[in-house]
Short mmCIF file of C-alpha atoms and ligand atoms in Angstrom, two decimals:
data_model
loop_
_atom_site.label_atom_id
_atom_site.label_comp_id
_atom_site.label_asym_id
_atom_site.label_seq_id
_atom_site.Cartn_x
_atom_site.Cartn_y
_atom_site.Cartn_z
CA UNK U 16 0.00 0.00 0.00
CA UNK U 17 1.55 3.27 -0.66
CA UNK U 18 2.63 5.61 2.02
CA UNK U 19 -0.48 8.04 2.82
CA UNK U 20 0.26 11.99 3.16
CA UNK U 21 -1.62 14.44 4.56
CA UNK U 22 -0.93 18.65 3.86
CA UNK U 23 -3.28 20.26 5.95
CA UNK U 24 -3.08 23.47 3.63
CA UNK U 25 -2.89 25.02 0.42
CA UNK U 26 0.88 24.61 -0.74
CA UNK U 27 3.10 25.28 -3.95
CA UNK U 28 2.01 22.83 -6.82
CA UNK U 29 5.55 22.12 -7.45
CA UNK U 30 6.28 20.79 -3.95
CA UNK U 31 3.31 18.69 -3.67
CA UNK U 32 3.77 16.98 -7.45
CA UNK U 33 7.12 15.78 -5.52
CA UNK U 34 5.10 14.12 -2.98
CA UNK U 35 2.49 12.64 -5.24
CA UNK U 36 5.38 11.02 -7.07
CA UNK U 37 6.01 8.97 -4.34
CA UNK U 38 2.50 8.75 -1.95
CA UNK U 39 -0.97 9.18 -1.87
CA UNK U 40 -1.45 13.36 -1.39
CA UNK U 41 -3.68 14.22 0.34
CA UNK U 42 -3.69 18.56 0.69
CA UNK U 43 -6.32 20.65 2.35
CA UNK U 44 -7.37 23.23 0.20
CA UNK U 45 -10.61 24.98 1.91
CA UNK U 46 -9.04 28.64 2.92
CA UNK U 47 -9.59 27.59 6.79
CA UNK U 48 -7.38 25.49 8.17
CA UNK U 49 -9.22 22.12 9.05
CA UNK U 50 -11.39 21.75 12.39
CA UNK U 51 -10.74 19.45 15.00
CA UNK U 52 -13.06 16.73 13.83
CA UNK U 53 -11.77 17.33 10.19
CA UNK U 54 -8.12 17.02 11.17
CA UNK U 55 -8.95 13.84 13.19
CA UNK U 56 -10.52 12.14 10.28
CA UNK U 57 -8.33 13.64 7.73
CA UNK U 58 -4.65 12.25 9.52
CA UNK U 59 -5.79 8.50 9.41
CA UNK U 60 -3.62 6.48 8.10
CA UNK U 61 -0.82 8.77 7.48
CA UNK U 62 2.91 8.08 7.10
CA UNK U 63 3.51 11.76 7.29
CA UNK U 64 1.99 15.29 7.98
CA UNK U 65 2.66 18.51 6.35
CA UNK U 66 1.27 20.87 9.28
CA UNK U 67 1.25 24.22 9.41
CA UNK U 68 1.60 26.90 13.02
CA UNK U 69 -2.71 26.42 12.68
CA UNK U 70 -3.01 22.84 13.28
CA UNK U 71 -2.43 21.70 17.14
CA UNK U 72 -0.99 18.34 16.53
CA UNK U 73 -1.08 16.94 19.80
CA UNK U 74 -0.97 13.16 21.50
CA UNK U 75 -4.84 12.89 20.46
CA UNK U 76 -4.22 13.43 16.63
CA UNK U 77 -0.98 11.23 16.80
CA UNK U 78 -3.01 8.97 17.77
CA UNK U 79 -5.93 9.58 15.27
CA UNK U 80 -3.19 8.58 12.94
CA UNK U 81 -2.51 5.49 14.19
CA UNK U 82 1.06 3.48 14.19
CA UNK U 83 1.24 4.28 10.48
CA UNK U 84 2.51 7.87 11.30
CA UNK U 85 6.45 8.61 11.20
CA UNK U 86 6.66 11.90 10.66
CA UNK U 87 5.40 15.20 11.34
CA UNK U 88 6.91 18.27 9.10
CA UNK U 89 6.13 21.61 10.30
CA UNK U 90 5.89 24.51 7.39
CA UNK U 91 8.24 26.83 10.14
CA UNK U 92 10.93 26.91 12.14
CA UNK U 93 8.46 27.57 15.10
CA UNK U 94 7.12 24.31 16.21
CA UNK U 95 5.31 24.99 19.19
CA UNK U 96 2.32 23.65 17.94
CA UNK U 97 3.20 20.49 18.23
CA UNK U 98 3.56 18.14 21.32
CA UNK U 99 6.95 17.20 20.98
CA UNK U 100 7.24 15.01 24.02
CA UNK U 101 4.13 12.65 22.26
CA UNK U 102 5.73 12.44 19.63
CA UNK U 103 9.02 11.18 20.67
CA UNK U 104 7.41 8.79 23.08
CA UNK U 105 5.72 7.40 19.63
CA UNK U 106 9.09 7.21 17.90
CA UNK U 107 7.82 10.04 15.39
CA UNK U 108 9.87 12.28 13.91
CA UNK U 109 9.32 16.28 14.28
CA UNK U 110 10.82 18.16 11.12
CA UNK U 111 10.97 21.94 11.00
CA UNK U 112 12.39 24.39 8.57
CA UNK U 113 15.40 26.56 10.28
CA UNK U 114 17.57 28.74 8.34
CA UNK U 115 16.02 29.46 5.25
CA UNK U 116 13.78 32.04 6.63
CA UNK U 117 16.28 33.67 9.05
CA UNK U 118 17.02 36.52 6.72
CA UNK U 119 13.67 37.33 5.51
CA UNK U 120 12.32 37.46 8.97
CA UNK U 121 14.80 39.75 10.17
CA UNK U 122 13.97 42.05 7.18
CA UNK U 123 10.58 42.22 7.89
CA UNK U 124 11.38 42.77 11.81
CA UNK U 125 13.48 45.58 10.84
CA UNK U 126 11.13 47.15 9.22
CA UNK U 127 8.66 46.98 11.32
CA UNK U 128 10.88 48.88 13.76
CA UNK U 129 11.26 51.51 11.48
CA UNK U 130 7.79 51.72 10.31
CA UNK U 131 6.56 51.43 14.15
CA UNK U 132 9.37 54.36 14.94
CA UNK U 133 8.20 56.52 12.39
CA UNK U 134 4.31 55.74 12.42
CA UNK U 135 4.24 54.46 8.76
CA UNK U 136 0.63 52.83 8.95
CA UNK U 137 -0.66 55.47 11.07
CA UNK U 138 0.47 58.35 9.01
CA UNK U 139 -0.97 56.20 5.71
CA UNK U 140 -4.80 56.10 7.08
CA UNK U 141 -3.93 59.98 8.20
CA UNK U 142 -3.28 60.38 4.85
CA UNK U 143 -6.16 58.24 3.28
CA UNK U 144 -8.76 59.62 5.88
CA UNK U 145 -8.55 62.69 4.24
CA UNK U 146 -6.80 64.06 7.46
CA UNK U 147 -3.97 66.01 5.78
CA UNK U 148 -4.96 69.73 4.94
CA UNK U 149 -1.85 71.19 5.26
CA UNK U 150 2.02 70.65 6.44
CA UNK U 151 2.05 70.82 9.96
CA UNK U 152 5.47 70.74 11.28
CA UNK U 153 4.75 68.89 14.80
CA UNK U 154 2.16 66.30 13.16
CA UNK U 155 3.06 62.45 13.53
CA UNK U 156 6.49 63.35 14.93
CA UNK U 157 7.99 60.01 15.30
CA UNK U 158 11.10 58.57 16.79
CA UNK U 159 15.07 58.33 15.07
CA UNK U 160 15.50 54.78 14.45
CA UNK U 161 19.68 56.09 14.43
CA UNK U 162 21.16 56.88 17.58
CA UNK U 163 18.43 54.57 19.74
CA UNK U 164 19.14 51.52 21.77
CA UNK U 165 17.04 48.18 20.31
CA UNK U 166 16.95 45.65 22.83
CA UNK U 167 16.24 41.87 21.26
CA UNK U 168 15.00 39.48 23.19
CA UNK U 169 16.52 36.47 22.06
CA UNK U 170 19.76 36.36 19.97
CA UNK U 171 19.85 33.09 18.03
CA UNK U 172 19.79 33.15 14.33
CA UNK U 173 16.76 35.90 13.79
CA UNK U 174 17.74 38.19 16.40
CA UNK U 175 21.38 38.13 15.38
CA UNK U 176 20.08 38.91 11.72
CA UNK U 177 18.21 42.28 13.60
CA UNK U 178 21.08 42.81 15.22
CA UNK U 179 22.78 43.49 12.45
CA UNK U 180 20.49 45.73 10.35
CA UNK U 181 20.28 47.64 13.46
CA UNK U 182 24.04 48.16 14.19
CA UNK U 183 24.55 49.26 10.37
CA UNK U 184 21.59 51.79 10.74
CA UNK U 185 23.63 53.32 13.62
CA UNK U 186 21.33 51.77 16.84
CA UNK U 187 23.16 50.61 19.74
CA UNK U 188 22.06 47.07 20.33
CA UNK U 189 21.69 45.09 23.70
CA UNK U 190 20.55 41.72 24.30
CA UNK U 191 19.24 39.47 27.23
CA UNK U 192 20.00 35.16 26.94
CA UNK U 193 20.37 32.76 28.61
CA UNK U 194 22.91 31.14 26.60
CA UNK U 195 25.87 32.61 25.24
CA UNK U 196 24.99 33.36 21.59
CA UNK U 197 27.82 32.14 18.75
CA UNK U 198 28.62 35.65 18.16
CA UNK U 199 27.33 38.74 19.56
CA UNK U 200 28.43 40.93 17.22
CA UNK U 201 29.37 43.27 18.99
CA UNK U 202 26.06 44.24 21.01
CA UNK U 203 26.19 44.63 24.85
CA UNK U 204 25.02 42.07 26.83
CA UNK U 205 22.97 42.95 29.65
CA UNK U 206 22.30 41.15 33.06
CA UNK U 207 18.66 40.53 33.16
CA UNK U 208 15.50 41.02 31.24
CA UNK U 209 14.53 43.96 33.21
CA UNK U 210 17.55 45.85 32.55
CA UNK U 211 17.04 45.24 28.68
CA UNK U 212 13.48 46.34 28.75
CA UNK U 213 14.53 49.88 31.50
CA UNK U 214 17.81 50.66 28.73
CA UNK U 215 15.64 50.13 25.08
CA UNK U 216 13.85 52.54 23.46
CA UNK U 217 12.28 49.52 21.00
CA UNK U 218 12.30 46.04 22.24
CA UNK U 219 12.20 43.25 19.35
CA UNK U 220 11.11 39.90 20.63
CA UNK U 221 12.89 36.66 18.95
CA UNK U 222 12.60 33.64 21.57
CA UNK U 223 10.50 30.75 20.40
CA UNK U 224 7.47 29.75 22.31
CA UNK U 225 8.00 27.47 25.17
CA UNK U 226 6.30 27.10 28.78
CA UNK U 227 9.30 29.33 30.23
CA UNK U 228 8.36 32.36 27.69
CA UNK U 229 5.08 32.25 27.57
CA UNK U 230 3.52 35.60 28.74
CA UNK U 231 7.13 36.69 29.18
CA UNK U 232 6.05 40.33 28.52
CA UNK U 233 3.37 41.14 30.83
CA UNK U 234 2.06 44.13 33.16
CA UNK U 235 5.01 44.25 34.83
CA UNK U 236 7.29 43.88 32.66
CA UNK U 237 5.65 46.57 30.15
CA UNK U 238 6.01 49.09 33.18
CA UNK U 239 9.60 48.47 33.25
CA UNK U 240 10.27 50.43 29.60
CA UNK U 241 10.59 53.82 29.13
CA UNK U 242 7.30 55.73 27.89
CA UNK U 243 8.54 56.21 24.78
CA UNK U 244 9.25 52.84 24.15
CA UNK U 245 8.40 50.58 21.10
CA UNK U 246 7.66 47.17 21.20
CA UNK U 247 7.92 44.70 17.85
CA UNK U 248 6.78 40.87 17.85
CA UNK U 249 7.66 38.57 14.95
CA UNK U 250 7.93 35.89 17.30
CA UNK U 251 4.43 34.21 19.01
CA UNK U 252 1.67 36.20 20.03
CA UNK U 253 1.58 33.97 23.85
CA UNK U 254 5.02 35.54 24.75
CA UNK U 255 3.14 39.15 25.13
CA UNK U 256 -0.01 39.29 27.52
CA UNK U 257 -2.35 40.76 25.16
CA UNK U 258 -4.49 42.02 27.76
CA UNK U 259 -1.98 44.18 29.34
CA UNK U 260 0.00 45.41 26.10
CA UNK U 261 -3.53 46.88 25.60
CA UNK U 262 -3.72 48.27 28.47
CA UNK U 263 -0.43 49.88 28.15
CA UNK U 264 -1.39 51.23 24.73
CA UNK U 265 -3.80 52.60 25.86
CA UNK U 266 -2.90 54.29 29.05
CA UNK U 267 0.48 55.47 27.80
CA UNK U 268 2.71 52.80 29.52
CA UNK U 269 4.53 52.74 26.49
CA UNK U 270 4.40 54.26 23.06
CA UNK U 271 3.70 51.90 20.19
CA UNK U 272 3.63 48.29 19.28
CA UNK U 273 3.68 46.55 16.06
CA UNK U 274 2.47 42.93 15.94
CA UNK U 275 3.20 40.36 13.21
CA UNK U 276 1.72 37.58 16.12
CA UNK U 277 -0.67 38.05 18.68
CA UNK U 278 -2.86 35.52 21.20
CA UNK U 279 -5.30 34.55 19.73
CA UNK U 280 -4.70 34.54 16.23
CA UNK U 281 -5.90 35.96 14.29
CA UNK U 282 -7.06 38.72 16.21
CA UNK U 283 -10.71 39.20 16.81
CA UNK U 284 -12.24 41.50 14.26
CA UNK U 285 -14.28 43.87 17.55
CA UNK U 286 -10.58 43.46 19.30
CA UNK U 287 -9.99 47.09 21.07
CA UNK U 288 -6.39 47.01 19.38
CA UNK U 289 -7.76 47.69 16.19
CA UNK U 290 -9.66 50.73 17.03
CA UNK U 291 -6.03 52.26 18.98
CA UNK U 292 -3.73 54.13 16.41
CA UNK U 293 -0.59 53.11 17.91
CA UNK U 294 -0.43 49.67 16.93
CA UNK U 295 0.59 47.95 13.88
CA UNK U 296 -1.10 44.77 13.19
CA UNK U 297 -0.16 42.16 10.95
CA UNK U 298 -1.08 39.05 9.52
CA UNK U 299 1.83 36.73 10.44
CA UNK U 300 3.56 37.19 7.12
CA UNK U 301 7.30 37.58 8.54
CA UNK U 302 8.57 34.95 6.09
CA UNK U 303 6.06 35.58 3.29
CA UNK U 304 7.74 36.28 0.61
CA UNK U 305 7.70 33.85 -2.50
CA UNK U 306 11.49 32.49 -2.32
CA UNK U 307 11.62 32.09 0.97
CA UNK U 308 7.74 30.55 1.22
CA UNK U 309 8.92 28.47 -1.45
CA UNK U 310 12.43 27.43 -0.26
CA UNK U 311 10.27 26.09 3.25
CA UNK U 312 7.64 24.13 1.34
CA UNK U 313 10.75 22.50 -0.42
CA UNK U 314 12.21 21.93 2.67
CA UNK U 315 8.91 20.60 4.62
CA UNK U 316 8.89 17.97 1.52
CA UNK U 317 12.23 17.33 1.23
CA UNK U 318 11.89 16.41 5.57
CA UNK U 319 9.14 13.88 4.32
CA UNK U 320 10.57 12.26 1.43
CA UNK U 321 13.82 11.61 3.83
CA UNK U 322 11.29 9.25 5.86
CA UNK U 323 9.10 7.97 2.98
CA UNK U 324 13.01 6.07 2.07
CA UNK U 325 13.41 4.90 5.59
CA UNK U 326 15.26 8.16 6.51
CA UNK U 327 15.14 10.38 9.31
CA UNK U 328 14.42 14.08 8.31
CA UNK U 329 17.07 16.33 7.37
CA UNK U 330 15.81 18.82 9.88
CA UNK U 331 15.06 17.21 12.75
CA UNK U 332 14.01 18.62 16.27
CA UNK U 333 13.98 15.14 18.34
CA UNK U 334 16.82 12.75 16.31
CA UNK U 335 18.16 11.73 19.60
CA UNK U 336 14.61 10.50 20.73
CA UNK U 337 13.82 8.20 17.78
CA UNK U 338 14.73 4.63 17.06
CA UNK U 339 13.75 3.02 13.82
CA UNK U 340 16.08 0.13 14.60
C1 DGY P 17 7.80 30.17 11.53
O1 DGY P 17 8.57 29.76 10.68
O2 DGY P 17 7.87 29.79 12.70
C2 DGY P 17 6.74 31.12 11.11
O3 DGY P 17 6.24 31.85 12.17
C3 DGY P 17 5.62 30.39 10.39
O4 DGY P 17 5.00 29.52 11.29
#
């Protein structure tokens, strides 16, 4: 019987001929990403998943699967969607997609610190409200981008990739880990979170999701930054309390946000972040542009095909935890 995979979204055409070549393809196409009961129904049988940051593939869809299931590919290099720790205990291998998007993420982080710094979006609905009558020389005044301190949260591969946009556009740059990163680049380490958040004027976040960030930035940690302060997420929406990043929106705590993630996600429609001007909202598009979109299908198939031959995935999160004898 020939291996059975399952994409649980729309993907490039090229990508999934590859896997029809060599199983039965099954891909998702309805806009929405499956429902519970439809994922459940949809993974028996599998050999392999092609999931994407909207399915939760936890022990009960493993096991929906059944014994047939090997691997699990995420579309990402963010994997927090799915459980790991079942996995492994089921000798199924968790594939991801690191590297190819580092660059295009930090791209689109930088520029959401400029455009967040300078009030792009707002000063675009000014604009198409029919708001400007005349030059007025203190209108949208914004904030230099050169000359300010960035704080990342998070140096690894993306935040290293900030680090340097923001060094060669004259910011100073400090950062908070817990490991020593590779190579800091020449940014200043500080001693703890709160000292990061107290020295930045914009504060990019780049940590993955895990149960130790998760609501990292809350009230209290929102009252540590200067009032002026900026706040960027390309990471997950769960490491900021939404709740009180509204709040301090909206009572001045701090200046501006922009948001490429938020919790819940999307972000309710009648949400009172989209009536408040000084936050950018976006649709989780960090990595969306067509090369690199198309370089992490290529790899999410290229992560199955590995296992479809007996393989384990190039790009593997949990090697050390499977045996396939
Ligand atoms: C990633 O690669 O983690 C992106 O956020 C898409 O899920």
């Amino acid at each position: 019987m020939p291996a059975k995979v399952l994409v649980t979204r729309r993907q490039f055409e090229e990508e999934m001929d590859r896997l029809r070549a060599a199983a039965d393809t099954v891909v998702l196409t309805r806009p929405a990403p499956a429902t519970r009961p439809e994922l459940l129904e949809a993974v028996r049988g599998c050999t392999a998943i092609f999931a994407h940051i909207t399915d939760q593939i936890d022990a009960e869809v493993m096991d929906a699967a059944g014994d047939s299931l090997k691997v699990i590919a995420e579309f990402g290099v963010g994997y927090d969607n799915i459980d790991v720790n079942a996995a492994s205990e089921r000798n199924i291998a968790v594939g991801n997609t690191p590297g190819v998007l580092t660059e295009t993420t930090a791209d689109f982080a930088f520029a959401l610190i400029q455009a967040a710094g300078r009030r792009l979006a707002e000063s675009d609905r000014f604009v198409r409200k029919g708001e400007w009558k005349w030059f007025d020389p203190l209108d949208l005044l914004g904030q230099d981008i050169n000359g300010s301190t960035l704080g990342i949260v998070g140096l690894g591969r993306i935040g290293s990739s900030v680090a340097k946009r923001a060094l060669a556009s004259g910011m100073n740059v400090v950062y908070h880990n817990r490991t020593q990163p590779e190579d800091d680049l020449g940014c200043t380490r500080v001693g703890s979170l709160d000292e990061l958040l107290a020295k930045s004027d914009f504060v990019s976040i780049h940590c993955p999701l895990t149960p130790e960030t998760n609501g990292l930035i809350g009230k209290a940690q929102l009252e540590k930054m200067p009032k002026h302060a900026v706040l960027i997420n390309t990471a997950r929406g769960p490491i900021v309390d939404t709740d009180a990043l509204t709040d301090a929106l909206r009572d001045g705590t701090i200046a501006y946000a922009a948001l490429d993630v938020t919790n819940p996600e999307p972000i309710p429609t009648d949400h009172p972040l989209l009536s408040m001007e000084n936050v950018t909202l976006l649709p989780h598009i960090a990595s969306a542009t067509v090369g690199t979109r198309r370089k992490m299908s290529q790899m999410t198939v290229d992560n199955i095909l590995a296992v479809l031959r007996g393989e384990l995935p190039p790009d593997c999160v949990n090697s050390e935890r499977i045996n396939w004898g």
